[in-house]
Amino acid sequence: MKRHWQKQPLLVRQALPGVQPPIDRVGLAALAASDEVESRLVTQQSGERWTLRQGPISKLPAWSKPQWTLLVQGLDLHVDAAHELLSRFRFVPEARLDDLMLSYASEGGGVGPHFDSYDVFLIQVSGRRHWRIGRLGVSTTGALREDVPLKVLADFEPEQDFVLEPGDMLYLPPGWAHDGVAVGGDCMTASVGFRAPWRGELANELLVRLTDDEAPRGDRMYGDPRQAATCEPGRIPEALTAFAREAVLKAVAQPLALERALGEALTEPKPRVFFEPGEALPPGQGARLSPRTRMMYDVAHVFINGQSFRAGGRDATLMRRLADRRALSAAEVARLSEGARDLLDQWTEDGWVLPD
């Protein structure tokens, strides 16, 4: 983290020795055919042309056919082994961790040279892949081709290249162009991606949440008893502009309002995420978070799947432990207060927490 995070690439040979694919290619194909899973099929044609097909994908090309790639996003939401692999990267705050994508490629398969605006760890889990990398502004101008349906760079002169074997890992900071091509068939690469919200998008999300709250005490409607008759009816009154500015600033200034809105936004499940309802946590059992649950905390709140709760004392300590470790032992569950235990039971019934 000190030497490489958001600074420079890092190649780690045998970072995960003996790694196994979190799913086989038949299972991956079955997921790609589901409308509950985000998937894409990229095929390279002759003459440096690509075709892109969005899932669900009911039929894949023959495994032996060269130059095609299947991308399945959010594999950690559907496969426990993928969730476990993603969890190995929780040395980065959960608020930044996004998901695990698995790329299956036949001989020569790839998606063309491109760059990402976020950090990525590329883990080779089966087969071999040849990576070429270079800095934005050095290896490429960043200009994109307009004749293909993918974000493929129009120019790319790599600075470094590597062939990754199973267990090898390559980290790339934002803005590093890269091009990965399968060497031989049955090439699987797990990609751990991170979230980095744009300032404007984050501000919009937070303001929507802040203004969706119930009207704070002392709220009032705009009034203009001193408004004079006007011959410029199209002009927005300065008093209304001041009223609008005050309304926004007051919403942000509410105690802990911004902190609560941020935590709720960061833990909001993705649109395709759903939970299977369960039953209250049986007595004497531990608890673990569902792989699809996002749970975080700050100094005053506990956040889970877009909801916020105030917590203090021992309950806060135990709930934070649940967020950090994603599990509580039976002894730790027994130490929760009656109210916190009721909350845990509700989360179990909602499918957010599972008996352990």
mmCIF file of C-alpha atoms in Angstrom:
data_model
loop_
_atom_site.group_PDB
_atom_site.id
_atom_site.type_symbol
_atom_site.label_atom_id
_atom_site.label_comp_id
_atom_site.label_asym_id
_atom_site.label_seq_id
_atom_site.Cartn_x
_atom_site.Cartn_y
_atom_site.Cartn_z
ATOM 1 C CA MET A 1 0.000 0.000 0.000
ATOM 2 C CA LYS A 2 2.846 2.424 0.770
ATOM 3 C CA ARG A 3 4.869 1.791 -2.375
ATOM 4 C CA HIS A 4 2.344 0.872 -5.054
ATOM 5 C CA TRP A 5 -1.278 1.762 -4.220
ATOM 6 C CA GLN A 6 -2.363 4.414 -6.769
ATOM 7 C CA LYS A 7 1.317 4.969 -7.619
ATOM 8 C CA GLN A 8 2.806 2.229 -9.792
ATOM 9 C CA PRO A 9 2.076 -1.307 -11.000
ATOM 10 C CA LEU A 10 3.174 -4.371 -9.077
ATOM 11 C CA LEU A 11 3.709 -7.879 -10.437
ATOM 12 C CA VAL A 12 3.685 -10.608 -7.781
ATOM 13 C CA ARG A 13 4.702 -14.032 -8.968
ATOM 14 C CA GLN A 14 2.837 -16.788 -7.123
ATOM 15 C CA ALA A 15 0.872 -14.354 -4.970
ATOM 16 C CA LEU A 16 -1.701 -17.154 -4.591
ATOM 17 C CA PRO A 17 0.149 -20.438 -5.107
ATOM 18 C CA GLY A 18 -2.108 -23.364 -5.866
ATOM 19 C CA VAL A 19 -5.071 -21.095 -6.636
ATOM 20 C CA GLN A 20 -8.101 -22.818 -8.137
ATOM 21 C CA PRO A 21 -10.761 -21.212 -10.344
ATOM 22 C CA PRO A 22 -13.742 -20.206 -8.172
ATOM 23 C CA ILE A 23 -16.014 -21.835 -10.769
ATOM 24 C CA ASP A 24 -15.530 -24.064 -13.798
ATOM 25 C CA ARG A 25 -16.334 -22.958 -17.318
ATOM 26 C CA VAL A 26 -19.630 -24.872 -17.446
ATOM 27 C CA GLY A 27 -20.817 -23.167 -14.260
ATOM 28 C CA LEU A 28 -19.672 -19.814 -15.596
ATOM 29 C CA ALA A 29 -21.637 -20.365 -18.796
ATOM 30 C CA ALA A 30 -24.747 -21.176 -16.743
ATOM 31 C CA LEU A 31 -24.398 -17.903 -14.822
ATOM 32 C CA ALA A 32 -23.946 -15.951 -18.061
ATOM 33 C CA ALA A 33 -27.280 -17.334 -19.281
ATOM 34 C CA SER A 34 -29.115 -15.932 -16.241
ATOM 35 C CA ASP A 35 -30.829 -12.554 -16.385
ATOM 36 C CA GLU A 36 -29.846 -12.041 -12.727
ATOM 37 C CA VAL A 37 -26.144 -11.905 -13.632
ATOM 38 C CA GLU A 38 -24.337 -9.157 -15.533
ATOM 39 C CA SER A 39 -22.342 -10.687 -18.376
ATOM 40 C CA ARG A 40 -20.767 -9.738 -21.713
ATOM 41 C CA LEU A 41 -19.401 -11.698 -24.653
ATOM 42 C CA VAL A 42 -16.569 -10.081 -26.628
ATOM 43 C CA THR A 43 -15.460 -11.614 -29.917
ATOM 44 C CA GLN A 44 -12.540 -10.419 -31.999
ATOM 45 C CA GLN A 45 -12.998 -10.553 -35.751
ATOM 46 C CA SER A 46 -10.445 -10.242 -38.516
ATOM 47 C CA GLY A 47 -9.009 -6.806 -39.171
ATOM 48 C CA GLU A 48 -8.887 -5.693 -35.530
ATOM 49 C CA ARG A 49 -12.675 -5.607 -35.251
ATOM 50 C CA TRP A 50 -14.646 -6.543 -32.127
ATOM 51 C CA THR A 51 -18.259 -7.418 -31.462
ATOM 52 C CA LEU A 52 -19.942 -6.999 -28.085
ATOM 53 C CA ARG A 53 -23.000 -8.880 -26.874
ATOM 54 C CA GLN A 54 -24.677 -8.102 -23.558
ATOM 55 C CA GLY A 55 -26.077 -10.931 -21.416
ATOM 56 C CA PRO A 56 -27.989 -12.978 -20.715
ATOM 57 C CA ILE A 57 -26.065 -15.198 -23.140
ATOM 58 C CA SER A 58 -27.823 -18.498 -23.793
ATOM 59 C CA LYS A 59 -25.205 -19.964 -26.150
ATOM 60 C CA LEU A 60 -21.451 -19.441 -26.151
ATOM 61 C CA PRO A 61 -19.034 -20.079 -29.015
ATOM 62 C CA ALA A 62 -17.310 -23.468 -29.081
ATOM 63 C CA TRP A 63 -14.628 -23.731 -26.399
ATOM 64 C CA SER A 64 -12.097 -24.507 -29.148
ATOM 65 C CA LYS A 65 -12.969 -21.430 -31.225
ATOM 66 C CA PRO A 66 -10.227 -18.771 -30.802
ATOM 67 C CA GLN A 67 -10.452 -15.070 -29.919
ATOM 68 C CA TRP A 68 -13.520 -14.750 -27.724
ATOM 69 C CA THR A 69 -13.938 -13.665 -24.109
ATOM 70 C CA LEU A 70 -16.763 -14.078 -21.607
ATOM 71 C CA LEU A 71 -16.915 -11.496 -18.788
ATOM 72 C CA VAL A 72 -19.086 -12.202 -15.738
ATOM 73 C CA GLN A 73 -19.400 -9.263 -13.337
ATOM 74 C CA GLY A 74 -20.036 -9.587 -9.600
ATOM 75 C CA LEU A 75 -19.171 -13.271 -9.412
ATOM 76 C CA ASP A 76 -18.691 -12.847 -5.649
ATOM 77 C CA LEU A 77 -22.445 -12.313 -5.292
ATOM 78 C CA HIS A 78 -23.221 -15.758 -6.692
ATOM 79 C CA VAL A 79 -20.271 -18.049 -5.872
ATOM 80 C CA ASP A 80 -18.907 -18.502 -2.334
ATOM 81 C CA ALA A 81 -15.379 -19.278 -3.562
ATOM 82 C CA ALA A 82 -15.344 -16.007 -5.492
ATOM 83 C CA HIS A 83 -16.512 -14.129 -2.397
ATOM 84 C CA GLU A 84 -13.700 -15.735 -0.391
ATOM 85 C CA LEU A 85 -11.164 -14.673 -3.023
ATOM 86 C CA LEU A 86 -12.500 -11.113 -2.971
ATOM 87 C CA SER A 87 -12.326 -11.080 0.839
ATOM 88 C CA ARG A 88 -8.553 -11.552 0.676
ATOM 89 C CA PHE A 89 -8.363 -7.945 -0.544
ATOM 90 C CA ARG A 90 -10.110 -6.430 2.492
ATOM 91 C CA PHE A 91 -6.840 -4.787 3.521
ATOM 92 C CA VAL A 92 -8.409 -1.936 1.535
ATOM 93 C CA PRO A 93 -11.446 -0.279 3.215
ATOM 94 C CA GLU A 94 -14.764 -1.929 2.367
ATOM 95 C CA ALA A 95 -16.034 1.443 1.160
ATOM 96 C CA ARG A 96 -13.575 1.191 -1.751
ATOM 97 C CA LEU A 97 -13.947 -2.497 -2.554
ATOM 98 C CA ASP A 98 -16.370 -3.221 -5.391
ATOM 99 C CA ASP A 99 -16.568 -6.717 -6.826
ATOM 100 C CA LEU A 100 -14.837 -9.631 -8.518
ATOM 101 C CA MET A 101 -15.188 -10.131 -12.261
ATOM 102 C CA LEU A 102 -14.125 -13.341 -13.942
ATOM 103 C CA SER A 103 -12.875 -13.328 -17.518
ATOM 104 C CA TYR A 104 -12.824 -16.580 -19.490
ATOM 105 C CA ALA A 105 -10.924 -16.426 -22.777
ATOM 106 C CA SER A 106 -10.205 -18.892 -25.549
ATOM 107 C CA GLU A 107 -6.880 -18.882 -27.436
ATOM 108 C CA GLY A 108 -6.031 -15.276 -28.378
ATOM 109 C CA GLY A 109 -9.070 -13.879 -26.584
ATOM 110 C CA GLY A 110 -9.029 -10.381 -25.107
ATOM 111 C CA VAL A 111 -10.930 -7.117 -25.036
ATOM 112 C CA GLY A 112 -8.293 -4.904 -26.636
ATOM 113 C CA PRO A 113 -5.989 -2.279 -25.114
ATOM 114 C CA HIS A 114 -7.855 -0.041 -22.679
ATOM 115 C CA PHE A 115 -7.485 1.758 -19.364
ATOM 116 C CA ASP A 116 -9.595 1.911 -16.221
ATOM 117 C CA SER A 117 -10.278 4.876 -13.960
ATOM 118 C CA TYR A 118 -10.021 2.662 -10.878
ATOM 119 C CA ASP A 119 -7.500 0.322 -9.235
ATOM 120 C CA VAL A 120 -7.513 -3.324 -10.273
ATOM 121 C CA PHE A 121 -5.853 -6.570 -9.190
ATOM 122 C CA LEU A 122 -5.608 -9.129 -11.997
ATOM 123 C CA ILE A 123 -5.224 -12.690 -10.682
ATOM 124 C CA GLN A 124 -4.521 -15.552 -13.053
ATOM 125 C CA VAL A 125 -6.566 -18.522 -11.809
ATOM 126 C CA SER A 126 -6.136 -20.895 -14.759
ATOM 127 C CA GLY A 127 -4.325 -20.923 -18.092
ATOM 128 C CA ARG A 128 -1.923 -18.176 -19.147
ATOM 129 C CA ARG A 129 -2.387 -14.552 -20.200
ATOM 130 C CA HIS A 130 0.045 -12.149 -21.839
ATOM 131 C CA TRP A 131 -0.270 -8.633 -20.419
ATOM 132 C CA ARG A 132 1.141 -5.477 -22.005
ATOM 133 C CA ILE A 133 0.954 -2.297 -19.924
ATOM 134 C CA GLY A 134 1.874 1.376 -20.182
ATOM 135 C CA ARG A 135 1.143 4.769 -18.675
ATOM 136 C CA LEU A 136 -1.586 7.041 -19.936
ATOM 137 C CA GLY A 137 0.148 9.967 -21.621
ATOM 138 C CA VAL A 138 3.266 7.898 -22.297
ATOM 139 C CA SER A 139 2.117 4.696 -23.982
ATOM 140 C CA THR A 140 -1.120 6.170 -25.279
ATOM 141 C CA THR A 141 -2.848 9.500 -25.742
ATOM 142 C CA GLY A 142 -6.033 7.992 -24.339
ATOM 143 C CA ALA A 143 -7.934 8.480 -27.601
ATOM 144 C CA LEU A 144 -10.496 5.743 -28.272
ATOM 145 C CA ARG A 145 -11.393 4.013 -31.507
ATOM 146 C CA GLU A 146 -14.801 5.037 -32.811
ATOM 147 C CA ASP A 147 -15.350 2.000 -35.056
ATOM 148 C CA VAL A 148 -15.743 -0.634 -32.318
ATOM 149 C CA PRO A 149 -18.379 -1.116 -29.572
ATOM 150 C CA LEU A 150 -15.719 -1.309 -26.844
ATOM 151 C CA LYS A 151 -13.509 1.334 -25.247
ATOM 152 C CA VAL A 152 -10.437 0.272 -27.226
ATOM 153 C CA LEU A 153 -7.468 2.625 -27.391
ATOM 154 C CA ALA A 154 -6.658 4.033 -30.818
ATOM 155 C CA ASP A 155 -2.923 4.051 -30.044
ATOM 156 C CA PHE A 156 -0.910 1.909 -27.636
ATOM 157 C CA GLU A 157 2.834 1.325 -27.328
ATOM 158 C CA PRO A 158 3.417 -0.788 -24.208
ATOM 159 C CA GLU A 159 6.264 -0.108 -21.803
ATOM 160 C CA GLN A 160 6.263 -3.525 -20.127
ATOM 161 C CA ASP A 161 4.870 -6.978 -20.781
ATOM 162 C CA PHE A 162 4.440 -10.153 -18.717
ATOM 163 C CA VAL A 163 2.968 -13.615 -19.116
ATOM 164 C CA LEU A 164 1.001 -14.569 -16.014
ATOM 165 C CA GLU A 165 0.756 -18.188 -14.876
ATOM 166 C CA PRO A 166 -1.859 -19.533 -12.425
ATOM 167 C CA GLY A 167 -1.243 -17.927 -9.016
ATOM 168 C CA ASP A 168 0.453 -14.808 -10.436
ATOM 169 C CA MET A 169 -1.083 -11.378 -9.799
ATOM 170 C CA LEU A 170 -0.701 -7.960 -11.420
ATOM 171 C CA TYR A 171 -1.829 -4.732 -9.720
ATOM 172 C CA LEU A 172 -2.517 -1.657 -11.860
ATOM 173 C CA PRO A 173 -3.284 1.847 -10.537
ATOM 174 C CA PRO A 174 -5.882 4.021 -12.271
ATOM 175 C CA GLY A 175 -4.836 5.290 -15.687
ATOM 176 C CA TRP A 176 -2.474 2.477 -16.622
ATOM 177 C CA ALA A 177 -3.359 1.149 -20.064
ATOM 178 C CA HIS A 178 -3.334 -2.621 -20.393
ATOM 179 C CA ASP A 179 -4.004 -5.321 -22.951
ATOM 180 C CA GLY A 180 -4.391 -8.965 -21.918
ATOM 181 C CA VAL A 181 -4.446 -11.802 -24.454
ATOM 182 C CA ALA A 182 -4.989 -15.469 -23.618
ATOM 183 C CA VAL A 183 -2.073 -17.762 -24.398
ATOM 184 C CA GLY A 184 -3.722 -21.089 -25.094
ATOM 185 C CA GLY A 185 -7.306 -21.945 -24.202
ATOM 186 C CA ASP A 186 -9.153 -22.159 -20.878
ATOM 187 C CA CYS A 187 -7.678 -18.877 -19.653
ATOM 188 C CA MET A 188 -9.397 -17.506 -16.547
ATOM 189 C CA THR A 189 -8.476 -14.193 -14.942
ATOM 190 C CA ALA A 190 -10.142 -12.855 -11.804
ATOM 191 C CA SER A 191 -10.306 -9.077 -11.667
ATOM 192 C CA VAL A 192 -10.772 -7.362 -8.299
ATOM 193 C CA GLY A 193 -12.090 -3.858 -8.902
ATOM 194 C CA PHE A 194 -12.531 -0.874 -6.602
ATOM 195 C CA ARG A 195 -15.055 1.939 -6.308
ATOM 196 C CA ALA A 196 -13.981 5.561 -6.656
ATOM 197 C CA PRO A 197 -16.976 7.909 -6.875
ATOM 198 C CA TRP A 198 -16.711 11.117 -8.869
ATOM 199 C CA ARG A 199 -17.240 14.161 -6.684
ATOM 200 C CA GLY A 200 -20.242 15.406 -8.632
ATOM 201 C CA GLU A 201 -21.963 12.015 -8.646
ATOM 202 C CA LEU A 202 -21.381 11.584 -4.922
ATOM 203 C CA ALA A 203 -22.737 15.063 -4.183
ATOM 204 C CA ASN A 204 -25.864 14.306 -6.206
ATOM 205 C CA GLU A 205 -26.420 10.994 -4.402
ATOM 206 C CA LEU A 206 -25.985 12.545 -0.971
ATOM 207 C CA LEU A 207 -28.213 15.534 -1.669
ATOM 208 C CA VAL A 208 -30.998 13.240 -2.879
ATOM 209 C CA ARG A 209 -30.755 11.229 0.346
ATOM 210 C CA LEU A 210 -30.604 14.329 2.510
ATOM 211 C CA THR A 211 -33.665 15.877 0.908
ATOM 212 C CA ASP A 212 -35.607 12.585 0.996
ATOM 213 C CA ASP A 213 -35.580 12.724 4.791
ATOM 214 C CA GLU A 214 -38.564 13.896 6.751
ATOM 215 C CA ALA A 215 -38.754 17.665 7.037
ATOM 216 C CA PRO A 216 -36.513 18.818 9.895
ATOM 217 C CA ARG A 217 -38.008 20.670 12.827
ATOM 218 C CA GLY A 218 -38.389 24.360 12.042
ATOM 219 C CA ASP A 219 -38.869 23.756 8.298
ATOM 220 C CA ARG A 220 -40.843 26.423 6.486
ATOM 221 C CA MET A 221 -42.308 27.179 3.101
ATOM 222 C CA TYR A 222 -40.981 30.032 0.968
ATOM 223 C CA GLY A 223 -42.949 33.241 1.342
ATOM 224 C CA ASP A 224 -42.666 36.654 -0.292
ATOM 225 C CA PRO A 225 -45.098 39.097 1.398
ATOM 226 C CA ARG A 226 -43.003 42.051 0.195
ATOM 227 C CA GLN A 227 -42.865 40.998 -3.452
ATOM 228 C CA ALA A 228 -43.672 44.002 -5.600
ATOM 229 C CA ALA A 229 -45.414 43.897 -8.953
ATOM 230 C CA THR A 230 -42.851 43.262 -11.693
ATOM 231 C CA CYS A 231 -42.471 43.941 -15.382
ATOM 232 C CA GLU A 232 -39.768 41.156 -15.523
ATOM 233 C CA PRO A 233 -41.767 38.027 -14.632
ATOM 234 C CA GLY A 234 -39.097 35.751 -16.157
ATOM 235 C CA ARG A 235 -36.413 36.814 -13.658
ATOM 236 C CA ILE A 236 -35.855 34.499 -10.684
ATOM 237 C CA PRO A 237 -36.184 36.546 -7.468
ATOM 238 C CA GLU A 238 -32.939 36.910 -5.551
ATOM 239 C CA ALA A 239 -34.808 36.074 -2.353
ATOM 240 C CA LEU A 240 -35.829 32.687 -3.811
ATOM 241 C CA THR A 241 -32.219 31.957 -4.786
ATOM 242 C CA ALA A 242 -31.105 32.782 -1.241
ATOM 243 C CA PHE A 243 -33.889 30.585 0.149
ATOM 244 C CA ALA A 244 -32.726 27.663 -2.036
ATOM 245 C CA ARG A 245 -29.096 28.091 -0.943
ATOM 246 C CA GLU A 246 -30.138 28.178 2.701
ATOM 247 C CA ALA A 247 -32.252 25.033 2.242
ATOM 248 C CA VAL A 248 -29.297 23.044 0.838
ATOM 249 C CA LEU A 249 -26.851 24.275 3.478
ATOM 250 C CA LYS A 250 -29.319 23.559 6.266
ATOM 251 C CA ALA A 251 -29.877 19.993 5.027
ATOM 252 C CA VAL A 252 -26.129 19.339 5.037
ATOM 253 C CA ALA A 253 -25.678 21.034 8.415
ATOM 254 C CA GLN A 254 -28.095 18.742 10.263
ATOM 255 C CA PRO A 255 -26.116 16.822 12.935
ATOM 256 C CA LEU A 256 -24.683 13.590 11.467
ATOM 257 C CA ALA A 257 -26.911 13.947 8.397
ATOM 258 C CA LEU A 258 -24.058 13.875 5.887
ATOM 259 C CA GLU A 259 -22.342 10.984 7.669
ATOM 260 C CA ARG A 260 -25.561 8.980 7.714
ATOM 261 C CA ALA A 261 -26.319 9.683 4.044
ATOM 262 C CA LEU A 262 -22.784 8.667 3.030
ATOM 263 C CA GLY A 263 -22.929 5.375 4.928
ATOM 264 C CA GLU A 264 -26.314 4.521 3.473
ATOM 265 C CA ALA A 265 -25.115 5.318 -0.048
ATOM 266 C CA LEU A 266 -21.943 3.240 0.308
ATOM 267 C CA THR A 267 -23.837 0.163 1.531
ATOM 268 C CA GLU A 268 -26.746 0.349 -0.918
ATOM 269 C CA PRO A 269 -26.969 -3.019 -2.750
ATOM 270 C CA LYS A 270 -26.532 -3.010 -6.510
ATOM 271 C CA PRO A 271 -29.708 -3.176 -8.636
ATOM 272 C CA ARG A 272 -29.407 -6.894 -9.441
ATOM 273 C CA VAL A 273 -28.759 -7.954 -5.845
ATOM 274 C CA PHE A 274 -31.537 -9.813 -4.047
ATOM 275 C CA PHE A 275 -31.796 -11.798 -0.797
ATOM 276 C CA GLU A 276 -33.562 -15.030 0.060
ATOM 277 C CA PRO A 277 -35.764 -14.553 3.181
ATOM 278 C CA GLY A 278 -34.843 -16.707 6.153
ATOM 279 C CA GLU A 279 -35.900 -17.229 9.760
ATOM 280 C CA ALA A 280 -34.785 -15.668 13.024
ATOM 281 C CA LEU A 281 -31.324 -16.707 14.192
ATOM 282 C CA PRO A 282 -31.643 -19.923 16.237
ATOM 283 C CA PRO A 283 -30.510 -19.716 19.875
ATOM 284 C CA GLY A 284 -26.901 -20.677 20.536
ATOM 285 C CA GLN A 285 -25.703 -20.049 16.980
ATOM 286 C CA GLY A 286 -23.202 -17.626 15.522
ATOM 287 C CA ALA A 287 -23.960 -15.302 12.619
ATOM 288 C CA ARG A 288 -22.233 -14.383 9.373
ATOM 289 C CA LEU A 289 -23.033 -11.810 6.752
ATOM 290 C CA SER A 290 -24.464 -12.960 3.442
ATOM 291 C CA PRO A 291 -21.889 -12.562 0.650
ATOM 292 C CA ARG A 292 -24.300 -10.030 -0.873
ATOM 293 C CA THR A 293 -24.503 -7.871 2.252
ATOM 294 C CA ARG A 294 -22.530 -4.653 2.519
ATOM 295 C CA MET A 295 -21.929 -3.540 6.118
ATOM 296 C CA MET A 296 -19.857 -0.592 7.363
ATOM 297 C CA TYR A 297 -19.739 1.807 10.303
ATOM 298 C CA ASP A 298 -18.537 5.203 11.482
ATOM 299 C CA VAL A 299 -18.169 6.692 14.951
ATOM 300 C CA ALA A 300 -21.941 7.016 15.471
ATOM 301 C CA HIS A 301 -23.661 4.569 13.111
ATOM 302 C CA VAL A 302 -23.794 1.045 11.812
ATOM 303 C CA PHE A 303 -24.796 0.758 8.145
ATOM 304 C CA ILE A 304 -26.114 -2.319 6.400
ATOM 305 C CA ASN A 305 -27.590 -2.612 2.909
ATOM 306 C CA GLY A 306 -28.548 1.047 2.638
ATOM 307 C CA GLN A 307 -29.963 1.391 6.158
ATOM 308 C CA SER A 308 -28.442 3.160 9.153
ATOM 309 C CA PHE A 309 -28.671 2.498 12.877
ATOM 310 C CA ARG A 310 -27.309 4.380 15.874
ATOM 311 C CA ALA A 311 -25.192 2.197 18.112
ATOM 312 C CA GLY A 312 -23.148 2.648 21.263
ATOM 313 C CA GLY A 313 -21.363 0.699 23.975
ATOM 314 C CA ARG A 314 -20.988 -3.075 23.728
ATOM 315 C CA ASP A 315 -23.546 -3.378 20.933
ATOM 316 C CA ALA A 316 -21.533 -0.942 18.804
ATOM 317 C CA THR A 317 -18.334 -2.894 19.472
ATOM 318 C CA LEU A 318 -19.945 -6.173 18.446
ATOM 319 C CA MET A 319 -21.683 -4.738 15.375
ATOM 320 C CA ARG A 320 -18.423 -3.183 14.205
ATOM 321 C CA ARG A 321 -16.769 -6.558 14.704
ATOM 322 C CA LEU A 322 -19.473 -8.105 12.516
ATOM 323 C CA ALA A 323 -18.729 -5.536 9.805
ATOM 324 C CA ASP A 324 -14.947 -6.081 10.017
ATOM 325 C CA ARG A 325 -14.880 -9.867 10.329
ATOM 326 C CA ARG A 326 -18.225 -10.518 8.599
ATOM 327 C CA ALA A 327 -19.077 -12.979 11.374
ATOM 328 C CA LEU A 328 -19.857 -13.231 15.099
ATOM 329 C CA SER A 329 -19.374 -16.316 17.218
ATOM 330 C CA ALA A 330 -22.252 -17.769 19.231
ATOM 331 C CA ALA A 331 -20.671 -16.328 22.398
ATOM 332 C CA GLU A 332 -20.502 -12.866 20.831
ATOM 333 C CA VAL A 333 -24.120 -13.051 19.664
ATOM 334 C CA ALA A 334 -25.125 -13.940 23.236
ATOM 335 C CA ARG A 335 -23.546 -10.691 24.478
ATOM 336 C CA LEU A 336 -25.813 -8.482 22.361
ATOM 337 C CA SER A 337 -28.536 -6.520 24.108
ATOM 338 C CA GLU A 338 -32.145 -7.544 23.586
ATOM 339 C CA GLY A 339 -32.697 -4.721 21.099
ATOM 340 C CA ALA A 340 -29.550 -5.526 19.102
ATOM 341 C CA ARG A 341 -30.430 -9.216 19.085
ATOM 342 C CA ASP A 342 -33.909 -8.382 17.770
ATOM 343 C CA LEU A 343 -32.242 -6.393 15.015
ATOM 344 C CA LEU A 344 -29.950 -9.319 14.173
ATOM 345 C CA ASP A 345 -32.996 -11.607 14.004
ATOM 346 C CA GLN A 346 -34.672 -9.208 11.586
ATOM 347 C CA TRP A 347 -31.577 -9.130 9.381
ATOM 348 C CA THR A 348 -31.545 -12.946 9.400
ATOM 349 C CA GLU A 349 -35.206 -13.049 8.377
ATOM 350 C CA ASP A 350 -34.394 -10.598 5.577
ATOM 351 C CA GLY A 351 -31.576 -12.863 4.366
ATOM 352 C CA TRP A 352 -28.888 -10.259 5.095
ATOM 353 C CA VAL A 353 -27.349 -12.419 7.862
ATOM 354 C CA LEU A 354 -26.993 -16.214 7.841
ATOM 355 C CA PRO A 355 -26.709 -18.679 10.738
ATOM 356 C CA ASP A 356 -23.139 -19.792 11.256
#
